[in-house]
Short mmCIF file of C-alpha atoms in Angstrom, two decimals:
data_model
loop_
_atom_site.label_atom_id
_atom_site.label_comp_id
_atom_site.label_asym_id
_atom_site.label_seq_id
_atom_site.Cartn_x
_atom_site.Cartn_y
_atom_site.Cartn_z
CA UNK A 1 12.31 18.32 5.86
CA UNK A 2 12.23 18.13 9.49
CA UNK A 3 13.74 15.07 11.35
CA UNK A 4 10.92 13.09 13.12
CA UNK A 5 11.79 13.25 17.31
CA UNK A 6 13.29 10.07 18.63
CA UNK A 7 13.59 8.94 22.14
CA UNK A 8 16.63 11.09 23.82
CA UNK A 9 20.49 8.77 24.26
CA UNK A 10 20.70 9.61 27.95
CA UNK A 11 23.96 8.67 29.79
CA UNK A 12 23.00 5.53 32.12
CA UNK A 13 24.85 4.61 35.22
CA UNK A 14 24.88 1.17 36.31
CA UNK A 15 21.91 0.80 39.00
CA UNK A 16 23.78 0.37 42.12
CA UNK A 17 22.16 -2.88 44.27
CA UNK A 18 21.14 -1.51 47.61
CA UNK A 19 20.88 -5.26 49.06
CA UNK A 20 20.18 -8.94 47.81
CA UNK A 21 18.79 -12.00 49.65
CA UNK A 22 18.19 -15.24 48.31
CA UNK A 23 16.29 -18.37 49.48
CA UNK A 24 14.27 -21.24 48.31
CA UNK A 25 10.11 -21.11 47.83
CA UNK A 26 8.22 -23.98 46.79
CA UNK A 27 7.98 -25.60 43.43
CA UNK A 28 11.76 -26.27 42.94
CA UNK A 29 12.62 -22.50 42.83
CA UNK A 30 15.41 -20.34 44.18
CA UNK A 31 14.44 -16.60 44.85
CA UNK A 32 16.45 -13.78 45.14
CA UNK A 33 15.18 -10.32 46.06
CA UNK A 34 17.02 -7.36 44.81
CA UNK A 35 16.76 -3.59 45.57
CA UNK A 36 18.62 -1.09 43.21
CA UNK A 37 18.90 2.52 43.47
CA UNK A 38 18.38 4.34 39.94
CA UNK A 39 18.39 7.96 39.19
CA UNK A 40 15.01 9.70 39.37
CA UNK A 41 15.65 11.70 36.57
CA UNK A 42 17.91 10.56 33.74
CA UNK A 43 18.20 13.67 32.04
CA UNK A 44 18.96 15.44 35.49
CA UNK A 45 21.42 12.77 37.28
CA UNK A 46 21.10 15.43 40.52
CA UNK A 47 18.01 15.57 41.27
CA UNK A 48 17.88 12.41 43.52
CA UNK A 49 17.51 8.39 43.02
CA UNK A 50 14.78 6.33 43.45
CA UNK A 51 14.84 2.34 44.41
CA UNK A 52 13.58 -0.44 41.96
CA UNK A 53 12.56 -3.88 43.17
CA UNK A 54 12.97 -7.26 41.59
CA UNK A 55 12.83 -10.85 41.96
CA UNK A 56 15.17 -13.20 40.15
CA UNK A 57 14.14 -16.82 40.04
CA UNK A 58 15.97 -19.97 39.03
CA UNK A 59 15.21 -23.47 39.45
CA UNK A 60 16.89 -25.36 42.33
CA UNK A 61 18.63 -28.09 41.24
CA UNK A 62 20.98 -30.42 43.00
CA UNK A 63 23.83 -31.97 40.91
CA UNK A 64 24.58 -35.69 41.09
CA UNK A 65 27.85 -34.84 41.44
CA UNK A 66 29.19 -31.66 42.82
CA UNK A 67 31.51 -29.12 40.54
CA UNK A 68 34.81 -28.65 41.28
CA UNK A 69 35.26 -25.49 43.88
CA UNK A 70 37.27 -23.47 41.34
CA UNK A 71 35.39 -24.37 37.83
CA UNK A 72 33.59 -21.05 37.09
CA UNK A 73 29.52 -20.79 36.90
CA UNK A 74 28.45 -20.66 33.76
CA UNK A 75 25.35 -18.10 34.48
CA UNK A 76 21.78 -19.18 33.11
CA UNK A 77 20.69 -16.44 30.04
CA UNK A 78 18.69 -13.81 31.88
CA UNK A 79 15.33 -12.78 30.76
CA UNK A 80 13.32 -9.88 32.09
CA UNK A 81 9.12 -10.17 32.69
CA UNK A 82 7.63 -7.04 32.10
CA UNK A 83 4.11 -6.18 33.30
CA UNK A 84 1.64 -5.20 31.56
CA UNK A 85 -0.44 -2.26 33.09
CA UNK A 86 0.78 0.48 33.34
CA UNK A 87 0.70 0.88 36.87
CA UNK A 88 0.54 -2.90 37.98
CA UNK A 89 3.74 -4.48 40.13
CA UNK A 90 4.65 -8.39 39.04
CA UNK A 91 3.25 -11.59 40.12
CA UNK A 92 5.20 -13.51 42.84
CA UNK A 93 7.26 -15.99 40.46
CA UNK A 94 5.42 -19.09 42.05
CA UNK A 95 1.91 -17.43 41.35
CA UNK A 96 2.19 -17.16 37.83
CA UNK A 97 2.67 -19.93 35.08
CA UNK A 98 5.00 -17.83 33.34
CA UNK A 99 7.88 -18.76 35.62
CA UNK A 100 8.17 -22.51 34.96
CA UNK A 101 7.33 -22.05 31.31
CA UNK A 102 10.61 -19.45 30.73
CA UNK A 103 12.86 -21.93 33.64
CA UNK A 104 12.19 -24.70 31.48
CA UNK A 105 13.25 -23.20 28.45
CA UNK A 106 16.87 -22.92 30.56
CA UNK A 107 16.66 -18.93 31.90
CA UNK A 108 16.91 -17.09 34.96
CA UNK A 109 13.91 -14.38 35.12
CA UNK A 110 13.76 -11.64 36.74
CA UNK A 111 10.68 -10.69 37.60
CA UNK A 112 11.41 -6.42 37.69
CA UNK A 113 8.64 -4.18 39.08
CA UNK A 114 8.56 -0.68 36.95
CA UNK A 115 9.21 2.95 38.89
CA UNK A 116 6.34 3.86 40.41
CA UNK A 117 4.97 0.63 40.72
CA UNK A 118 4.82 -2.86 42.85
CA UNK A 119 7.68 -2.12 45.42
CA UNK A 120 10.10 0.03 43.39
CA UNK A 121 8.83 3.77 44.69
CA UNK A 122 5.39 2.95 44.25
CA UNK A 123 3.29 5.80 43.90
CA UNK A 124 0.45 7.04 45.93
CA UNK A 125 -1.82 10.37 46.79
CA UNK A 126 0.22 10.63 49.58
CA UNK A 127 3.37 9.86 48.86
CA UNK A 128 2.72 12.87 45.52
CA UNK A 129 2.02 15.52 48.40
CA UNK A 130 5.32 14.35 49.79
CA UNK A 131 6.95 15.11 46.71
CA UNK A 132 5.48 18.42 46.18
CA UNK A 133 2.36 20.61 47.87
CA UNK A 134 1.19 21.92 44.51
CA UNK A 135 -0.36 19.39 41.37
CA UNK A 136 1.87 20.59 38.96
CA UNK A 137 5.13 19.31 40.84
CA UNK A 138 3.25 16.25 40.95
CA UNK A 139 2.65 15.92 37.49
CA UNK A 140 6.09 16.52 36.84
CA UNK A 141 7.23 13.77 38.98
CA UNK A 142 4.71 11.43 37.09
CA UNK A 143 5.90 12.29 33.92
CA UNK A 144 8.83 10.41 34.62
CA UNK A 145 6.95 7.54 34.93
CA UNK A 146 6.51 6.79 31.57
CA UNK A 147 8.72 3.49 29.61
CA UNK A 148 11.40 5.86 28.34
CA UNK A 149 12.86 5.63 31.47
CA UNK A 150 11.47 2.34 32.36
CA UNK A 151 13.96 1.57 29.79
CA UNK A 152 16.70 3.72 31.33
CA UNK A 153 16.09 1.80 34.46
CA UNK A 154 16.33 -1.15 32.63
CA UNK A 155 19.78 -0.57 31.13
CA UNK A 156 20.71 0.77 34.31
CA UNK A 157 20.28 -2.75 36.21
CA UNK A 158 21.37 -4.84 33.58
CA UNK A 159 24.81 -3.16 33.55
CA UNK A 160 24.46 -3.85 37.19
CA UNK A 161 23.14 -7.05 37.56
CA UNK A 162 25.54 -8.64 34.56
CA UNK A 163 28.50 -6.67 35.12
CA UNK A 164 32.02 -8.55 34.26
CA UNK A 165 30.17 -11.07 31.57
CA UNK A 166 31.10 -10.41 27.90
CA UNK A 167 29.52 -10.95 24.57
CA UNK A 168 26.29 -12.12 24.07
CA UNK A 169 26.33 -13.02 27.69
CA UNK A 170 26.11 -9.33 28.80
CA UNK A 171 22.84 -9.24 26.91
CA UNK A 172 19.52 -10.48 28.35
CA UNK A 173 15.99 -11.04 27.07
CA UNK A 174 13.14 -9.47 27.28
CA UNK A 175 9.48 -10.55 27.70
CA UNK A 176 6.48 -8.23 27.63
CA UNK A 177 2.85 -8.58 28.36
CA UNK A 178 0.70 -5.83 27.19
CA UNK A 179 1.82 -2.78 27.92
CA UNK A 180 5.02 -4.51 28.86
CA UNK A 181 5.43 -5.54 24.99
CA UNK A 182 5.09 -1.25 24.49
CA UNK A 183 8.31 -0.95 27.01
CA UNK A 184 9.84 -3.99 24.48
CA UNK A 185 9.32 -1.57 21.54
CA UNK A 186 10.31 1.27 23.16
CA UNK A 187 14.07 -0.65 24.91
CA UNK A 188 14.23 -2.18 20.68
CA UNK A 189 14.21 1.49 19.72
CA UNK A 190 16.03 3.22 22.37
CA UNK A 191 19.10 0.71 23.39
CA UNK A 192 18.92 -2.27 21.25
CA UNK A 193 22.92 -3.15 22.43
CA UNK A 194 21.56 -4.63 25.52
CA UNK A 195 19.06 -7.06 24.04
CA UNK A 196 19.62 -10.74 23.04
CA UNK A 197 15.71 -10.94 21.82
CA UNK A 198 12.27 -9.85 22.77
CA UNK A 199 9.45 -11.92 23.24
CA UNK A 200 5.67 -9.73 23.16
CA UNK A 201 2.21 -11.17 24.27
CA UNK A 202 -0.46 -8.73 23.03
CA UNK A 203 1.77 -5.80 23.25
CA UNK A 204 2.40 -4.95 20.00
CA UNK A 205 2.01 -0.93 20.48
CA UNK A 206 -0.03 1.24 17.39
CA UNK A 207 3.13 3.17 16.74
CA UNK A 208 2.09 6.35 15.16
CA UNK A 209 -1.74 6.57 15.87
CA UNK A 210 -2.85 9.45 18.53
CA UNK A 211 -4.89 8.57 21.34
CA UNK A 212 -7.97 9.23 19.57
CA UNK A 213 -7.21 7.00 17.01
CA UNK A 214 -6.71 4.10 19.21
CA UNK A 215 -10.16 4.64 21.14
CA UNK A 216 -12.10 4.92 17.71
CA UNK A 217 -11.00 1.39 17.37
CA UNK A 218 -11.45 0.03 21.06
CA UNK A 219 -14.43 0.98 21.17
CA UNK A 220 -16.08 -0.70 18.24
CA UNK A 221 -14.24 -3.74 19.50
CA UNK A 222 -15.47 -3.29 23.09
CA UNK A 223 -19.03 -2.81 21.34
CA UNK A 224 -19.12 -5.84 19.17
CA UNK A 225 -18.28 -7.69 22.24
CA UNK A 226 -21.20 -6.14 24.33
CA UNK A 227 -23.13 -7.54 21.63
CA UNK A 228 -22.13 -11.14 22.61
CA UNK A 229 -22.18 -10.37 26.08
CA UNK A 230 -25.97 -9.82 25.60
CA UNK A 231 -26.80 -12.44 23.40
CA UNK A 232 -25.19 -14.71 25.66
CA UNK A 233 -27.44 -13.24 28.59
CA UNK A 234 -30.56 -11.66 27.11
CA UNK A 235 -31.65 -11.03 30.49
CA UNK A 236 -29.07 -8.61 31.68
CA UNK A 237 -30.48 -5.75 29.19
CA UNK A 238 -32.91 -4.83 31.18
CA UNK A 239 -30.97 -6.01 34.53
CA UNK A 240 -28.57 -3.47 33.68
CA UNK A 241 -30.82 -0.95 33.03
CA UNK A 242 -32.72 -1.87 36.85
CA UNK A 243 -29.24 -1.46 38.66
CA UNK A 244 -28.72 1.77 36.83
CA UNK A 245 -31.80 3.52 37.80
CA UNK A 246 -31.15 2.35 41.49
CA UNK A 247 -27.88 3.83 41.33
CA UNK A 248 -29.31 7.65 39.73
CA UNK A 249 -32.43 7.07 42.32
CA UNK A 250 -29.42 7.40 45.28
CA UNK A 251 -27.66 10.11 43.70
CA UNK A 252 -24.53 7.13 43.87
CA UNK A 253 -24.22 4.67 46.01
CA UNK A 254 -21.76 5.01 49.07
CA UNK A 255 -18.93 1.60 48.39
CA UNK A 256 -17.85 0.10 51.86
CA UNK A 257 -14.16 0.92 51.67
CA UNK A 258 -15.25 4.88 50.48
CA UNK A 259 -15.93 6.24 46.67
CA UNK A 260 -18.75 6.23 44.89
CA UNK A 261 -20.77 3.48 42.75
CA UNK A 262 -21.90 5.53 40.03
CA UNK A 263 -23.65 4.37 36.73
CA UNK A 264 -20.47 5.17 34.84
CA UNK A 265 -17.92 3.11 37.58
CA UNK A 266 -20.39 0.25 37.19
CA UNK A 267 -20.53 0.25 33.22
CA UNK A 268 -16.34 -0.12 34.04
CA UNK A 269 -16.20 -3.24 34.63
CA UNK A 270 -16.99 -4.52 30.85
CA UNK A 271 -13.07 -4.05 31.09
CA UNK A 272 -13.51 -7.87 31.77
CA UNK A 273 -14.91 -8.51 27.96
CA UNK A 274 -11.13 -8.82 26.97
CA UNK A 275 -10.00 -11.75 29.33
CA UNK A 276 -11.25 -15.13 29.19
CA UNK A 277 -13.99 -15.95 31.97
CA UNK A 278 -15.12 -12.00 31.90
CA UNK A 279 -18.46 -12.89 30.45
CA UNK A 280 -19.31 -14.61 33.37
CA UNK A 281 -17.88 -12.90 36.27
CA UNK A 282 -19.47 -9.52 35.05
CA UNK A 283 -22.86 -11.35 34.73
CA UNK A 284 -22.20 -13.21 38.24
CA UNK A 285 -21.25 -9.27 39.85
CA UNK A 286 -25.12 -8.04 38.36
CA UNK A 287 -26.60 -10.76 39.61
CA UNK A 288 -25.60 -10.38 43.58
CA UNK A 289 -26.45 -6.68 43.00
CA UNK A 290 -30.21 -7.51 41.54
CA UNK A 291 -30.59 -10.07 44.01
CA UNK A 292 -29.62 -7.87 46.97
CA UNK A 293 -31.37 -5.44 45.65
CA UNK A 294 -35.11 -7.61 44.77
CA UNK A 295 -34.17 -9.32 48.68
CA UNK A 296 -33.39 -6.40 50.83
CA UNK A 297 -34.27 -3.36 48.46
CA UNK A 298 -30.48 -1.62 48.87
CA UNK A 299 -26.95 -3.03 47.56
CA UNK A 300 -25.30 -5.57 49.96
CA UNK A 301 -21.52 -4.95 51.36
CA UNK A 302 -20.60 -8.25 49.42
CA UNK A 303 -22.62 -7.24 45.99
CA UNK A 304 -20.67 -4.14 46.19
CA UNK A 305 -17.12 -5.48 47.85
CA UNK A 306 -17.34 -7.19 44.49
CA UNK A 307 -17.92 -3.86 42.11
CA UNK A 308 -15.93 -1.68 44.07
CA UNK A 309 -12.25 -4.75 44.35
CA UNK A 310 -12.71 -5.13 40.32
CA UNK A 311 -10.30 -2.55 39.80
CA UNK A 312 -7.95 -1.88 41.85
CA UNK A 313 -6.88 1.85 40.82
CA UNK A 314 -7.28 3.38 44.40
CA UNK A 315 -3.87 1.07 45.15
CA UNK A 316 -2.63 1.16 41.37
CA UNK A 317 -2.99 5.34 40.91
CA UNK A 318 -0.18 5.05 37.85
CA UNK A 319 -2.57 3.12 35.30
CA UNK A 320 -5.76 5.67 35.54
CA UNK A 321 -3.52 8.83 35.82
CA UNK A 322 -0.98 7.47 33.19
CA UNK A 323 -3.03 5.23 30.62
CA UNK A 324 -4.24 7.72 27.82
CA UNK A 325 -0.49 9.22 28.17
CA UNK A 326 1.06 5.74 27.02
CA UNK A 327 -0.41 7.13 23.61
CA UNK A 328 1.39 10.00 23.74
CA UNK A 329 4.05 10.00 21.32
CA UNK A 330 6.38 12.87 21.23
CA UNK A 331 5.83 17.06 20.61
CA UNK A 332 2.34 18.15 20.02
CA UNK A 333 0.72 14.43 21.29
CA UNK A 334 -2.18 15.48 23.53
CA UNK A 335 -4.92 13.10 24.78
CA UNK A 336 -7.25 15.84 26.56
CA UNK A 337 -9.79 12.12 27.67
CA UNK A 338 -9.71 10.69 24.38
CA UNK A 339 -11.60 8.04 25.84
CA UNK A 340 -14.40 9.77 27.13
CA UNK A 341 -14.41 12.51 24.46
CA UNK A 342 -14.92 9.29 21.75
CA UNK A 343 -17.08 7.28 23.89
CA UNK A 344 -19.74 10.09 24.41
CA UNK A 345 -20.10 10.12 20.68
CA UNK A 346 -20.39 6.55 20.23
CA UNK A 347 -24.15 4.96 19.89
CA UNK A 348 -25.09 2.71 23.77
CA UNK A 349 -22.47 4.66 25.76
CA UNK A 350 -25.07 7.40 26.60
CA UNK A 351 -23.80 7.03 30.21
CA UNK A 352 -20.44 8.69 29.56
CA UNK A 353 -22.82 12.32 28.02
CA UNK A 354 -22.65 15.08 31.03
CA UNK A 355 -25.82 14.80 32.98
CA UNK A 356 -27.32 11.95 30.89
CA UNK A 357 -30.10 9.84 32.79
CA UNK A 358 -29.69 6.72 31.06
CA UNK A 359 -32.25 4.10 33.36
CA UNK A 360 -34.97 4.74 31.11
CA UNK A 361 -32.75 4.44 27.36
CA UNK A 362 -34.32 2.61 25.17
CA UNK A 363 -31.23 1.01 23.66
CA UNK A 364 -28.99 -1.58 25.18
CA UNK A 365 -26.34 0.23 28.10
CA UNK A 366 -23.25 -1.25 26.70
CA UNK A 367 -19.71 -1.08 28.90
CA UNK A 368 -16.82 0.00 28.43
CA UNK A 369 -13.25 -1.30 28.13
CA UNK A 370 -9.71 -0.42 28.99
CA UNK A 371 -10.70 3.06 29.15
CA UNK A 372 -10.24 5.82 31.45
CA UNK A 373 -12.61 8.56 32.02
CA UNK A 374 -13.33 11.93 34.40
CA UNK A 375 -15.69 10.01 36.42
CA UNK A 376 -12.96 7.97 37.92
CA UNK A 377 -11.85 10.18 39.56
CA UNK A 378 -14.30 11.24 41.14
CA UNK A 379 -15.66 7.89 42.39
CA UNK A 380 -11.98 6.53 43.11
CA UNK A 381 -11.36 8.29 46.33
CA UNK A 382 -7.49 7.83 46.08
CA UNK A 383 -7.97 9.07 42.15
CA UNK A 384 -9.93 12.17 43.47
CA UNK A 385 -7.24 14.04 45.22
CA UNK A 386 -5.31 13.61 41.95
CA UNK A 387 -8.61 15.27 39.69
CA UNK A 388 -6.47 18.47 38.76
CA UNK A 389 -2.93 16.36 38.46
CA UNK A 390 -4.56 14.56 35.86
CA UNK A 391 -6.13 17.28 33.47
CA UNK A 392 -2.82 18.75 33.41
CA UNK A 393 -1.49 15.67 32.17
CA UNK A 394 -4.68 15.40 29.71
CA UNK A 395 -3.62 18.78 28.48
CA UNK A 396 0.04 18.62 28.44
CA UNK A 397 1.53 18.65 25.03
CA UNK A 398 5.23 18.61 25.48
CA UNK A 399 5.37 14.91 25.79
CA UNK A 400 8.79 12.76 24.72
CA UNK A 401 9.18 10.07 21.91
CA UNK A 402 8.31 6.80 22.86
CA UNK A 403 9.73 5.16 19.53
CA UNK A 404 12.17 4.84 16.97
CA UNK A 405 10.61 4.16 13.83
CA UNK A 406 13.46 4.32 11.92
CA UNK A 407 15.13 2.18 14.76
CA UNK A 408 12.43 -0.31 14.24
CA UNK A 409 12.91 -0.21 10.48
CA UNK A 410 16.45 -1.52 10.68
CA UNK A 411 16.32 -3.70 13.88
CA UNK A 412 18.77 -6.41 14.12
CA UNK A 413 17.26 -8.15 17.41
CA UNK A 414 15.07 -10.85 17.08
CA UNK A 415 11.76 -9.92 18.17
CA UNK A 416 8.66 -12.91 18.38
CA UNK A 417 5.29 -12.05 19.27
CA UNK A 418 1.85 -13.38 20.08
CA UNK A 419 -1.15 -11.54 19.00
CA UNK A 420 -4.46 -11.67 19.41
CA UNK A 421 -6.86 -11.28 16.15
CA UNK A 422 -9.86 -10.24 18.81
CA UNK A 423 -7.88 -8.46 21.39
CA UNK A 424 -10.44 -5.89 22.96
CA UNK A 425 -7.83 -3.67 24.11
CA UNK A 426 -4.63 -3.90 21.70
CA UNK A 427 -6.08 -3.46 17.92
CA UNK A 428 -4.75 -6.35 16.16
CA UNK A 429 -5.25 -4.18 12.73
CA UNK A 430 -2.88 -1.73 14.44
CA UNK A 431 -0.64 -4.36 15.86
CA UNK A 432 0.26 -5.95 12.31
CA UNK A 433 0.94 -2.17 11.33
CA UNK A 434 3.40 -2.51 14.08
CA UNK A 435 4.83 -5.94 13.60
CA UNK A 436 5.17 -5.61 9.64
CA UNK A 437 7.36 -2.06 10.95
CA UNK A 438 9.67 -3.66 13.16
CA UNK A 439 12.61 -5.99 11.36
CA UNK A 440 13.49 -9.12 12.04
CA UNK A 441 9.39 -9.52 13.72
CA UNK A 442 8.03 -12.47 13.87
CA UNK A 443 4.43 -13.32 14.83
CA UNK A 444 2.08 -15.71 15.76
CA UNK A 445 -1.37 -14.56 15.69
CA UNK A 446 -4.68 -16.36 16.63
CA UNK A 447 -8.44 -16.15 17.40
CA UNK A 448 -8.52 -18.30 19.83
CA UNK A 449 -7.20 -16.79 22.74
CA UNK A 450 -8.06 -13.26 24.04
CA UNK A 451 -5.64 -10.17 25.92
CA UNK A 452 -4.89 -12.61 28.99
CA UNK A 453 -3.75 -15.45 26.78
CA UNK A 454 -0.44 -15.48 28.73
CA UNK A 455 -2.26 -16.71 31.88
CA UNK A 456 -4.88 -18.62 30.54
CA UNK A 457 -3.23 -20.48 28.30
CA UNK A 458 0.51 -20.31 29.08
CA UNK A 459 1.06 -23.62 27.36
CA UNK A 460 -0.35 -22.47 24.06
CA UNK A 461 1.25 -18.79 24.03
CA UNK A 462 4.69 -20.04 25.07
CA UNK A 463 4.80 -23.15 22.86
CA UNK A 464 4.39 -20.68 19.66
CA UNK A 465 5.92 -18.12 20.67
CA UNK A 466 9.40 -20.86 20.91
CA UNK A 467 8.12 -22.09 17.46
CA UNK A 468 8.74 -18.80 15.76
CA UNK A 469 12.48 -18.86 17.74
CA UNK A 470 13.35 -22.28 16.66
CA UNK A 471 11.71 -23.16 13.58
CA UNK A 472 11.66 -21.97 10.19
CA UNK A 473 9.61 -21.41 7.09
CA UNK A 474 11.19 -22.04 3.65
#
């Protein structure tokens, strides 16, 4: 029988840290800002470095009584944030609630933007053409974008950042949101040694289901809450159906900062049916468009300011060009728009069929979720100089392991995760596959919080997510 493909054991360097400043910011905090210089490509230690950027916070404190000048600092255990996304850089540490909730618990975070990403390289249509003239040197350079080596990196700044400390205290923690629980599955399988535990927030990867596989179920979730969305506002049935035949009318709609407003980049932003508030902010975003439209008979700058900032994918190239590929799972994984080839089979998405003219349907327009489709990029005007990058990477088959099943199977580090019973965009069916795979799991699951549970109810998520670390069950 033939072994299954695991994730490659690359040699890693220790990152070497480029500079380092540190200050204080409100809310108690002390802020350091580090640059690191990584290799590029792990496999291929010559072919040039690229520079990661992070933030490590800790809270400022000032002793009642000052140590002794030569008693050692005992150093705070570290724990790493890792964004969800892919393709998103982290939250300033005094933006987000997660900060004080992990500095309270007695840690240091750091707060480490991915490759490609935030500050560390990010990467953009024009800094691609820099790289290479032709779109398959640029799809090379963003398959190396991918967690395995967000891992790499990962290991590679650790050994940096905690070199000299022994033990347990060489270890740090990880904490991922989303996507950034896929990179904790992915470090748990590839380089366990350097964890001391992993904490996951809705980002409990399906481990072993394709692409297609994952959109099948995404989009009967994304469906049932269309369903809701429409019971909740009756009205917006036929609203949506108004704003759509405006939109085929003008051939597309020209968006102030350039791209398109097309029927399909409109339907996009049901992408907000998996946070908390998304009901009503895609209901307020229809209503400035039919009122500007009943008042004035066009689309105002500020109805469509609103469509066209919803997602921000012109400045955040890596999670369009990259998503479906996150699925991609070692030799032979292809996702060829798994989204879109699912979606135009799938009863009220008739706006994702070729050439459909869907103002007139006689069923409910439903939208879509965390999906990515061809008409992106064309209406993204940063996404459309990237159109033939990204069908080679739809059709690219050659793809590394992500995960270590067998790792998983016989994990020693603690691993304690939140999940989310009606998470629109990670399955929780799939996500108990996943937990019940990895040893030494433990989770906390609920129906009362959706995807963005981490921000909108910090409190909650952390408070059980500690439980499971601290408590027991007889």
């Amino acid at each position: 029988m033939a072994t299954a493909a695991v994730p490659a054991k690359l040699p890693i360097p220790a990152a070497k840290q480029v500079s380092s400043r540190t200050f204080s910011v409100p809310g108690r905090l002390t802020q350091t800002e580090l640059w690191f210089e990584v290799p590029l490509d792990y496999a291929k230690p010559a072919a040039g470095t690229i520079k990661l950027f992070g933030r490590l916070v800790t809270r400022r404190e000032t002793p009642l009584v000052a140590a002794a000048a030569d008693a050692p600092a005992t150093p705070k255990p570290t724990i790493v944030y890792l964004q969800g996304g892919p393709g998103f850089g982290c939250a300033v540490p005094n933006a987000t609630p997660t900060t004080e909730q992990l500095l309270n618990r007695g840690y240091r975070a750091l707060y480490l933007d991915h490759r490609g990403v935030g500050l560390s390289t990010p990467v953009s249509l024009a800094m691609l053409k820099k790289v290479s003239a032709d779109a398959q040197g640029q799809a090379d350079y963003l398959r190396l974008m991918r967690q395995d080596n967000t891992v790499r990196d990962l290991e590679s700044v650790r050994q940096c950042l905690l070199e000299g400390l022994d033990g347990e205290h060489a270890k740090w923690s990880i904490i991922g949101q989303s996507y950034g629980g896929f990179v904790c599955l992915s470090y748990l399988s590839m380089h366990p040694e350097g964890l001391r535990e992993a904490f996951l927030t809705g980002g409990l990867a399906p481990i072993g289901r394709s692409a297609d596989e994952v959109y099948k179920t995404t989009f009967r979730r994304t469906a049932n809450r269309n369903k809701l969305y429409y019971k909740k506002f009756p009205e917006d049935v036929e609203r949506v159906k108004k704003l759509a035949a405006y939109i085929e009318s003008q051939g597309g709609v020209a968006l102030p900062a350039g791209g398109t407003l097309t029927v399909a980049r409109l339907m996009t932003i049901g992408i907000s049916f998996g946070m908390h508030d998304g009901f009503d902010s895609v209901h307020n975003a229809l209503l400035a468009l039919d009122a500007s439209l009943d008042n004035f008979g066009f689309f105002t700058r500020s109805s469509l300011s609103t469509i066209e900032n919803w997602s921000d994918f012109d400045n955040n190239i890596i999670y369009a060009i990259l998503h479906e590929i996150i699925y991609c799972d070692g030799p032979g994984s292809v996702s060829n728009w798994a989204a879109q080839r699912v979606g135009e089979t799938v009863e009220n998405f008739a706006w994702l069929r070729p050439g459909a003219k869907v103002s007139q349907s006689a069923e409910p327009l439903f939208f879509s979720g965390e999906m990515i489709f061809r008409d992106h990029f064309e209406s993204y005007p940063e996404l459309a100089g990237l159109r033939e990058v990204a069908e080679k990477l739809a059709t690219a088959s050659d793809w590394e392991p992500l995960y270590n099943p067998e790792q998983l199977r016989k994990n020693e580090v603690p691993a304690y995760c939140v999940s989310y019973v009606d998470d629109m965009f990670v399955d929780y069916g799939y996500a108990t596959d996943t937990a019940n795979l990895v040893k030494n799991s433990k989770v906390f699951a609920t129906n009362a919080l959706y995807h963005n549970g981490i921000r909108a109810g910090s409190a909650e998520v952390f408070k059980q997510l500690f439980n499971l670390r601290e408590d027991c069950l007889d």
